[in-house]
């Protein structure tokens, strides 16, 4: 199964908001409310930012929010900060055969 | 605190084998399903396989099915990944991750690098 589709890059200035999209099919993103988002800084392990489409683990700022419409999930980061500059990956449950599928990743640049 | 520590990576020739380990501590290892995810140099994350908390269910991505085998020893709080018939495109950092719910990977290891090269 192909990776979920994310834009290769997005950018924004400090204080602004950006949204990263994640498009799948009705067999993954559209079929389940099990979408998560991960932040990865260079040379580091991924960090969970959003799970179950729109829930934040403890310790993740409320500047990070998630949503879903049909086969597309979105991660919105408001009040951009320099440390938000990283790669972001969406992830979806894809049923009992494929199980888990990641997006191709989006590089966020804070200008 | 929660720790997942991978080991066993290294350089191997095409067609060779390796066994990766992932030692967990600071949480109830036996209560979590575990996954392996890899990242080729400069590329994105690729999910490879998971094993249910009690070892009763496993699943694999098509790219590794029949070549890689996941297992766990809850008495040792350790997850394993046996890599056989390695190919050059298996070169990647291999991460283990613990889930607390469906695709909710709360805990990650630091990764171990596998390089397949002649």
PDB file of N, CA and C in Angstrom, chain B residues 3-85:
ATOM      1  N   UNK B   3      12.202   3.920  28.856  1.00  0.00           N
ATOM      2  CA  UNK B   3      13.311   3.791  27.923  1.00  0.00           C
ATOM      3  C   UNK B   3      13.108   2.589  27.012  1.00  0.00           C
ATOM      4  N   UNK B   4      13.406   2.797  25.749  1.00  0.00           N
ATOM      5  CA  UNK B   4      13.515   1.713  24.780  1.00  0.00           C
ATOM      6  C   UNK B   4      14.896   1.844  24.161  1.00  0.00           C
ATOM      7  N   UNK B   5      15.675   0.790  24.243  1.00  0.00           N
ATOM      8  CA  UNK B   5      17.053   0.845  23.754  1.00  0.00           C
ATOM      9  C   UNK B   5      17.268  -0.267  22.736  1.00  0.00           C
ATOM     10  N   UNK B   6      17.472   0.150  21.493  1.00  0.00           N
ATOM     11  CA  UNK B   6      17.744  -0.820  20.429  1.00  0.00           C
ATOM     12  C   UNK B   6      19.235  -1.152  20.368  1.00  0.00           C
ATOM     13  N   UNK B   7      19.522  -2.340  19.895  1.00  0.00           N
ATOM     14  CA  UNK B   7      20.902  -2.762  19.667  1.00  0.00           C
ATOM     15  C   UNK B   7      20.911  -3.813  18.561  1.00  0.00           C
ATOM     16  N   UNK B   8      22.107  -4.110  18.081  1.00  0.00           N
ATOM     17  CA  UNK B   8      22.247  -5.168  17.095  1.00  0.00           C
ATOM     18  C   UNK B   8      22.477  -4.707  15.664  1.00  0.00           C
ATOM     19  N   UNK B   9      22.399  -3.411  15.441  1.00  0.00           N
ATOM     20  CA  UNK B   9      22.637  -2.916  14.091  1.00  0.00           C
ATOM     21  C   UNK B   9      24.101  -3.044  13.695  1.00  0.00           C
ATOM     22  N   UNK B  10      24.366  -2.844  12.426  1.00  0.00           N
ATOM     23  CA  UNK B  10      25.730  -2.935  11.940  1.00  0.00           C
ATOM     24  C   UNK B  10      25.766  -3.039  10.439  1.00  0.00           C
ATOM     25  N   UNK B  11      26.928  -3.395   9.929  1.00  0.00           N
ATOM     26  CA  UNK B  11      27.118  -3.542   8.484  1.00  0.00           C
ATOM     27  C   UNK B  11      27.042  -5.022   8.122  1.00  0.00           C
ATOM     28  N   UNK B  12      26.261  -5.320   7.099  1.00  0.00           N
ATOM     29  CA  UNK B  12      26.084  -6.710   6.679  1.00  0.00           C
ATOM     30  C   UNK B  12      26.043  -6.755   5.150  1.00  0.00           C
ATOM     31  N   UNK B  13      26.496  -7.836   4.588  1.00  0.00           N
ATOM     32  CA  UNK B  13      26.480  -7.982   3.129  1.00  0.00           C
ATOM     33  C   UNK B  13      25.082  -8.355   2.632  1.00  0.00           C
ATOM     34  N   UNK B  14      24.783  -8.014   1.382  1.00  0.00           N
ATOM     35  CA  UNK B  14      23.493  -8.457   0.813  1.00  0.00           C
ATOM     36  C   UNK B  14      23.323  -9.960   0.949  1.00  0.00           C
ATOM     37  N   UNK B  15      22.115 -10.365   1.337  1.00  0.00           N
ATOM     38  CA  UNK B  15      21.829 -11.763   1.577  1.00  0.00           C
ATOM     39  C   UNK B  15      22.085 -12.215   2.993  1.00  0.00           C
ATOM     40  N   UNK B  16      22.710 -11.365   3.780  1.00  0.00           N
ATOM     41  CA  UNK B  16      23.049 -11.710   5.156  1.00  0.00           C
ATOM     42  C   UNK B  16      21.895 -11.530   6.125  1.00  0.00           C
ATOM     43  N   UNK B  17      22.212 -11.772   7.403  1.00  0.00           N
ATOM     44  CA  UNK B  17      21.205 -11.717   8.465  1.00  0.00           C
ATOM     45  C   UNK B  17      21.701 -10.888   9.633  1.00  0.00           C
ATOM     46  N   UNK B  18      20.755 -10.363  10.393  1.00  0.00           N
ATOM     47  CA  UNK B  18      21.032  -9.647  11.641  1.00  0.00           C
ATOM     48  C   UNK B  18      19.863  -9.874  12.579  1.00  0.00           C
ATOM     49  N   UNK B  19      20.120  -9.767  13.873  1.00  0.00           N
ATOM     50  CA  UNK B  19      19.030  -9.761  14.836  1.00  0.00           C
ATOM     51  C   UNK B  19      19.114  -8.491  15.661  1.00  0.00           C
ATOM     52  N   UNK B  20      18.041  -7.721  15.613  1.00  0.00           N
ATOM     53  CA  UNK B  20      17.949  -6.503  16.401  1.00  0.00           C
ATOM     54  C   UNK B  20      17.219  -6.799  17.703  1.00  0.00           C
ATOM     55  N   UNK B  21      17.607  -6.087  18.749  1.00  0.00           N
ATOM     56  CA  UNK B  21      16.939  -6.192  20.043  1.00  0.00           C
ATOM     57  C   UNK B  21      16.466  -4.813  20.483  1.00  0.00           C
ATOM     58  N   UNK B  22      15.445  -4.807  21.306  1.00  0.00           N
ATOM     59  CA  UNK B  22      14.910  -3.565  21.861  1.00  0.00           C
ATOM     60  C   UNK B  22      14.536  -3.846  23.312  1.00  0.00           C
ATOM     61  N   UNK B  23      15.304  -3.285  24.235  1.00  0.00           N
ATOM     62  CA  UNK B  23      15.074  -3.515  25.653  1.00  0.00           C
ATOM     63  C   UNK B  23      14.244  -2.378  26.233  1.00  0.00           C
ATOM     64  N   UNK B  24      13.158  -2.744  26.891  1.00  0.00           N
ATOM     65  CA  UNK B  24      12.280  -1.749  27.477  1.00  0.00           C
ATOM     66  C   UNK B  24      12.437  -1.676  28.982  1.00  0.00           C
ATOM     67  N   UNK B  25      12.261  -0.477  29.527  1.00  0.00           N
ATOM     68  CA  UNK B  25      12.281  -0.281  30.978  1.00  0.00           C
ATOM     69  C   UNK B  25      11.461   0.946  31.329  1.00  0.00           C
ATOM     70  N   UNK B  26      11.039   1.017  32.600  1.00  0.00           N
ATOM     71  CA  UNK B  26      10.286   2.180  33.056  1.00  0.00           C
ATOM     72  C   UNK B  26       8.805   2.143  32.738  1.00  0.00           C
ATOM     73  N   UNK B  27       8.344   1.055  32.140  1.00  0.00           N
ATOM     74  CA  UNK B  27       6.916   0.891  31.870  1.00  0.00           C
ATOM     75  C   UNK B  27       6.619  -0.608  31.825  1.00  0.00           C
ATOM     76  N   UNK B  28       5.328  -0.930  31.802  1.00  0.00           N
ATOM     77  CA  UNK B  28       4.922  -2.340  31.799  1.00  0.00           C
ATOM     78  C   UNK B  28       5.022  -2.878  30.384  1.00  0.00           C
ATOM     79  N   UNK B  29       6.200  -3.375  30.049  1.00  0.00           N
ATOM     80  CA  UNK B  29       6.497  -3.836  28.692  1.00  0.00           C
ATOM     81  C   UNK B  29       5.469  -4.866  28.217  1.00  0.00           C
ATOM     82  N   UNK B  30       5.099  -5.771  29.099  1.00  0.00           N
ATOM     83  CA  UNK B  30       4.208  -6.870  28.715  1.00  0.00           C
ATOM     84  C   UNK B  30       2.776  -6.413  28.454  1.00  0.00           C
ATOM     85  N   UNK B  31       2.495  -5.155  28.737  1.00  0.00           N
ATOM     86  CA  UNK B  31       1.148  -4.637  28.520  1.00  0.00           C
ATOM     87  C   UNK B  31       0.975  -3.880  27.225  1.00  0.00           C
ATOM     88  N   UNK B  32       2.038  -3.812  26.417  1.00  0.00           N
ATOM     89  CA  UNK B  32       1.995  -2.990  25.213  1.00  0.00           C
ATOM     90  C   UNK B  32       2.300  -3.809  23.966  1.00  0.00           C
ATOM     91  N   UNK B  33       1.524  -3.568  22.909  1.00  0.00           N
ATOM     92  CA  UNK B  33       1.935  -4.065  21.602  1.00  0.00           C
ATOM     93  C   UNK B  33       3.163  -3.275  21.173  1.00  0.00           C
ATOM     94  N   UNK B  34       4.024  -3.945  20.423  1.00  0.00           N
ATOM     95  CA  UNK B  34       5.294  -3.337  20.024  1.00  0.00           C
ATOM     96  C   UNK B  34       5.432  -3.373  18.515  1.00  0.00           C
ATOM     97  N   UNK B  35       6.117  -2.385  17.985  1.00  0.00           N
ATOM     98  CA  UNK B  35       6.264  -2.224  16.540  1.00  0.00           C
ATOM     99  C   UNK B  35       7.724  -1.960  16.198  1.00  0.00           C
ATOM    100  N   UNK B  36       8.072  -2.270  14.952  1.00  0.00           N
ATOM    101  CA  UNK B  36       9.329  -1.828  14.361  1.00  0.00           C
ATOM    102  C   UNK B  36       9.003  -0.898  13.193  1.00  0.00           C
ATOM    103  N   UNK B  37       9.703   0.215  13.154  1.00  0.00           N
ATOM    104  CA  UNK B  37       9.553   1.219  12.107  1.00  0.00           C
ATOM    105  C   UNK B  37      10.961   1.553  11.627  1.00  0.00           C
ATOM    106  N   UNK B  38      11.143   1.730  10.334  1.00  0.00           N
ATOM    107  CA  UNK B  38      12.472   2.078   9.852  1.00  0.00           C
ATOM    108  C   UNK B  38      12.442   3.364   9.048  1.00  0.00           C
ATOM    109  N   UNK B  39      13.649   3.924   8.882  1.00  0.00           N
ATOM    110  CA  UNK B  39      13.792   5.172   8.132  1.00  0.00           C
ATOM    111  C   UNK B  39      15.075   5.095   7.321  1.00  0.00           C
ATOM    112  N   UNK B  40      14.939   4.952   6.018  1.00  0.00           N
ATOM    113  CA  UNK B  40      16.100   4.946   5.136  1.00  0.00           C
ATOM    114  C   UNK B  40      16.736   6.338   5.138  1.00  0.00           C
ATOM    115  N   UNK B  41      18.011   6.424   4.840  1.00  0.00           N
ATOM    116  CA  UNK B  41      18.698   7.721   4.869  1.00  0.00           C
ATOM    117  C   UNK B  41      17.981   8.772   4.026  1.00  0.00           C
ATOM    118  N   UNK B  42      17.624   9.885   4.657  1.00  0.00           N
ATOM    119  CA  UNK B  42      16.965  10.975   3.959  1.00  0.00           C
ATOM    120  C   UNK B  42      15.528  10.710   3.560  1.00  0.00           C
ATOM    121  N   UNK B  43      14.962   9.608   4.026  1.00  0.00           N
ATOM    122  CA  UNK B  43      13.599   9.232   3.638  1.00  0.00           C
ATOM    123  C   UNK B  43      12.642   9.292   4.821  1.00  0.00           C
ATOM    124  N   UNK B  44      11.389   8.911   4.581  1.00  0.00           N
ATOM    125  CA  UNK B  44      10.369   8.966   5.611  1.00  0.00           C
ATOM    126  C   UNK B  44      10.287   7.694   6.442  1.00  0.00           C
ATOM    127  N   UNK B  45       9.336   7.693   7.341  1.00  0.00           N
ATOM    128  CA  UNK B  45       9.121   6.547   8.220  1.00  0.00           C
ATOM    129  C   UNK B  45       8.352   5.454   7.480  1.00  0.00           C
ATOM    130  N   UNK B  46       8.754   4.227   7.718  1.00  0.00           N
ATOM    131  CA  UNK B  46       8.080   3.068   7.125  1.00  0.00           C
ATOM    132  C   UNK B  46       7.771   2.070   8.226  1.00  0.00           C
ATOM    133  N   UNK B  47       6.497   1.785   8.434  1.00  0.00           N
ATOM    134  CA  UNK B  47       6.111   0.769   9.405  1.00  0.00           C
ATOM    135  C   UNK B  47       6.449  -0.606   8.853  1.00  0.00           C
ATOM    136  N   UNK B  48       6.997  -1.471   9.702  1.00  0.00           N
ATOM    137  CA  UNK B  48       7.426  -2.796   9.255  1.00  0.00           C
ATOM    138  C   UNK B  48       6.588  -3.930   9.820  1.00  0.00           C
ATOM    139  N   UNK B  49       6.341  -3.898  11.141  1.00  0.00           N
ATOM    140  CA  UNK B  49       5.735  -5.062  11.774  1.00  0.00           C
ATOM    141  C   UNK B  49       5.293  -4.728  13.176  1.00  0.00           C
ATOM    142  N   UNK B  50       4.340  -5.491  13.684  1.00  0.00           N
ATOM    143  CA  UNK B  50       3.945  -5.355  15.080  1.00  0.00           C
ATOM    144  C   UNK B  50       3.699  -6.731  15.687  1.00  0.00           C
ATOM    145  N   UNK B  51       3.778  -6.761  17.004  1.00  0.00           N
ATOM    146  CA  UNK B  51       3.452  -7.961  17.763  1.00  0.00           C
ATOM    147  C   UNK B  51       2.572  -7.556  18.927  1.00  0.00           C
ATOM    148  N   UNK B  52       1.498  -8.291  19.118  1.00  0.00           N
ATOM    149  CA  UNK B  52       0.572  -8.004  20.187  1.00  0.00           C
ATOM    150  C   UNK B  52       1.262  -8.153  21.544  1.00  0.00           C
ATOM    151  N   UNK B  53       0.712  -7.546  22.570  1.00  0.00           N
ATOM    152  CA  UNK B  53       1.356  -7.501  23.878  1.00  0.00           C
ATOM    153  C   UNK B  53       1.712  -8.885  24.417  1.00  0.00           C
ATOM    154  N   UNK B  54       0.869  -9.875  24.057  1.00  0.00           N
ATOM    155  CA  UNK B  54       1.109 -11.225  24.563  1.00  0.00           C
ATOM    156  C   UNK B  54       1.716 -12.139  23.504  1.00  0.00           C
ATOM    157  N   UNK B  55       2.076 -11.592  22.374  1.00  0.00           N
ATOM    158  CA  UNK B  55       2.680 -12.367  21.300  1.00  0.00           C
ATOM    159  C   UNK B  55       1.692 -13.160  20.471  1.00  0.00           C
ATOM    160  N   UNK B  56       0.401 -12.986  20.710  1.00  0.00           N
ATOM    161  CA  UNK B  56      -0.606 -13.825  20.067  1.00  0.00           C
ATOM    162  C   UNK B  56      -0.926 -13.404  18.638  1.00  0.00           C
ATOM    163  N   UNK B  57      -0.489 -12.238  18.231  1.00  0.00           N
ATOM    164  CA  UNK B  57      -0.781 -11.762  16.880  1.00  0.00           C
ATOM    165  C   UNK B  57       0.411 -10.975  16.363  1.00  0.00           C
ATOM    166  N   UNK B  58       0.692 -11.142  15.091  1.00  0.00           N
ATOM    167  CA  UNK B  58       1.777 -10.419  14.429  1.00  0.00           C
ATOM    168  C   UNK B  58       1.302 -10.020  13.040  1.00  0.00           C
ATOM    169  N   UNK B  59       1.907  -8.984  12.512  1.00  0.00           N
ATOM    170  CA  UNK B  59       1.611  -8.602  11.141  1.00  0.00           C
ATOM    171  C   UNK B  59       2.841  -7.929  10.550  1.00  0.00           C
ATOM    172  N   UNK B  60       2.939  -7.961   9.221  1.00  0.00           N
ATOM    173  CA  UNK B  60       4.137  -7.451   8.544  1.00  0.00           C
ATOM    174  C   UNK B  60       3.757  -6.626   7.321  1.00  0.00           C
ATOM    175  N   UNK B  61       4.571  -5.633   7.034  1.00  0.00           N
ATOM    176  CA  UNK B  61       4.447  -4.920   5.770  1.00  0.00           C
ATOM    177  C   UNK B  61       4.871  -5.856   4.638  1.00  0.00           C
ATOM    178  N   UNK B  62       4.288  -5.665   3.470  1.00  0.00           N
ATOM    179  CA  UNK B  62       4.613  -6.523   2.327  1.00  0.00           C
ATOM    180  C   UNK B  62       6.112  -6.494   2.005  1.00  0.00           C
ATOM    181  N   UNK B  63       6.756  -5.350   2.260  1.00  0.00           N
ATOM    182  CA  UNK B  63       8.167  -5.181   1.897  1.00  0.00           C
ATOM    183  C   UNK B  63       9.096  -6.098   2.685  1.00  0.00           C
ATOM    184  N   UNK B  64       8.643  -6.623   3.829  1.00  0.00           N
ATOM    185  CA  UNK B  64       9.512  -7.462   4.659  1.00  0.00           C
ATOM    186  C   UNK B  64       8.919  -8.830   4.958  1.00  0.00           C
ATOM    187  N   UNK B  65       7.699  -9.048   4.502  1.00  0.00           N
ATOM    188  CA  UNK B  65       7.028 -10.316   4.786  1.00  0.00           C
ATOM    189  C   UNK B  65       7.836 -11.474   4.213  1.00  0.00           C
ATOM    190  N   UNK B  66       8.031 -12.488   5.036  1.00  0.00           N
ATOM    191  CA  UNK B  66       8.801 -13.655   4.620  1.00  0.00           C
ATOM    192  C   UNK B  66      10.296 -13.517   4.831  1.00  0.00           C
ATOM    193  N   UNK B  67      10.777 -12.307   5.112  1.00  0.00           N
ATOM    194  CA  UNK B  67      12.214 -12.094   5.333  1.00  0.00           C
ATOM    195  C   UNK B  67      12.509 -11.687   6.780  1.00  0.00           C
ATOM    196  N   UNK B  68      11.618 -10.920   7.392  1.00  0.00           N
ATOM    197  CA  UNK B  68      11.819 -10.440   8.755  1.00  0.00           C
ATOM    198  C   UNK B  68      10.848 -11.167   9.683  1.00  0.00           C
ATOM    199  N   UNK B  69      11.284 -11.380  10.924  1.00  0.00           N
ATOM    200  CA  UNK B  69      10.432 -12.036  11.918  1.00  0.00           C
ATOM    201  C   UNK B  69      10.504 -11.270  13.233  1.00  0.00           C
ATOM    202  N   UNK B  70       9.349 -10.909  13.749  1.00  0.00           N
ATOM    203  CA  UNK B  70       9.270 -10.201  15.025  1.00  0.00           C
ATOM    204  C   UNK B  70       8.977 -11.204  16.135  1.00  0.00           C
ATOM    205  N   UNK B  71       9.547 -10.973  17.297  1.00  0.00           N
ATOM    206  CA  UNK B  71       9.265 -11.810  18.457  1.00  0.00           C
ATOM    207  C   UNK B  71       9.512 -10.972  19.716  1.00  0.00           C
ATOM    208  N   UNK B  72       9.100 -11.505  20.839  1.00  0.00           N
ATOM    209  CA  UNK B  72       9.306 -10.812  22.102  1.00  0.00           C
ATOM    210  C   UNK B  72       9.472 -11.804  23.224  1.00  0.00           C
ATOM    211  N   UNK B  73      10.172 -11.367  24.272  1.00  0.00           N
ATOM    212  CA  UNK B  73      10.326 -12.145  25.488  1.00  0.00           C
ATOM    213  C   UNK B  73       9.925 -11.222  26.631  1.00  0.00           C
ATOM    214  N   UNK B  74       8.692 -11.358  27.087  1.00  0.00           N
ATOM    215  CA  UNK B  74       8.199 -10.463  28.134  1.00  0.00           C
ATOM    216  C   UNK B  74       8.929 -10.681  29.468  1.00  0.00           C
ATOM    217  N   UNK B  75       9.493 -11.848  29.662  1.00  0.00           N
ATOM    218  CA  UNK B  75      10.240 -12.096  30.901  1.00  0.00           C
ATOM    219  C   UNK B  75      11.540 -11.296  30.932  1.00  0.00           C
ATOM    220  N   UNK B  76      12.004 -10.898  29.740  1.00  0.00           N
ATOM    221  CA  UNK B  76      13.229 -10.099  29.634  1.00  0.00           C
ATOM    222  C   UNK B  76      12.934  -8.670  29.192  1.00  0.00           C
ATOM    223  N   UNK B  77      11.650  -8.331  29.057  1.00  0.00           N
ATOM    224  CA  UNK B  77      11.261  -6.985  28.591  1.00  0.00           C
ATOM    225  C   UNK B  77      11.974  -6.627  27.287  1.00  0.00           C
ATOM    226  N   UNK B  78      12.040  -7.568  26.384  1.00  0.00           N
ATOM    227  CA  UNK B  78      12.819  -7.367  25.163  1.00  0.00           C
ATOM    228  C   UNK B  78      12.033  -7.785  23.926  1.00  0.00           C
ATOM    229  N   UNK B  79      12.154  -6.950  22.911  1.00  0.00           N
ATOM    230  CA  UNK B  79      11.568  -7.167  21.593  1.00  0.00           C
ATOM    231  C   UNK B  79      12.695  -7.496  20.624  1.00  0.00           C
ATOM    232  N   UNK B  80      12.402  -8.330  19.654  1.00  0.00           N
ATOM    233  CA  UNK B  80      13.421  -8.724  18.682  1.00  0.00           C
ATOM    234  C   UNK B  80      12.911  -8.537  17.258  1.00  0.00           C
ATOM    235  N   UNK B  81      13.855  -8.380  16.342  1.00  0.00           N
ATOM    236  CA  UNK B  81      13.540  -8.415  14.923  1.00  0.00           C
ATOM    237  C   UNK B  81      14.661  -9.174  14.220  1.00  0.00           C
ATOM    238  N   UNK B  82      14.318 -10.330  13.670  1.00  0.00           N
ATOM    239  CA  UNK B  82      15.271 -11.122  12.893  1.00  0.00           C
ATOM    240  C   UNK B  82      15.181 -10.682  11.439  1.00  0.00           C
ATOM    241  N   UNK B  83      16.291 -10.235  10.896  1.00  0.00           N
ATOM    242  CA  UNK B  83      16.341  -9.750   9.523  1.00  0.00           C
ATOM    243  C   UNK B  83      17.134 -10.760   8.686  1.00  0.00           C
ATOM    244  N   UNK B  84      16.471 -11.382   7.745  1.00  0.00           N
ATOM    245  CA  UNK B  84      17.120 -12.345   6.845  1.00  0.00           C
ATOM    246  C   UNK B  84      17.042 -11.855   5.404  1.00  0.00           C
ATOM    247  N   UNK B  85      17.874 -12.458   4.561  1.00  0.00           N
ATOM    248  CA  UNK B  85      17.882 -12.130   3.125  1.00  0.00           C
ATOM    249  C   UNK B  85      17.928 -10.625   2.906  1.00  0.00           C
TER     250      UNK B  85
END
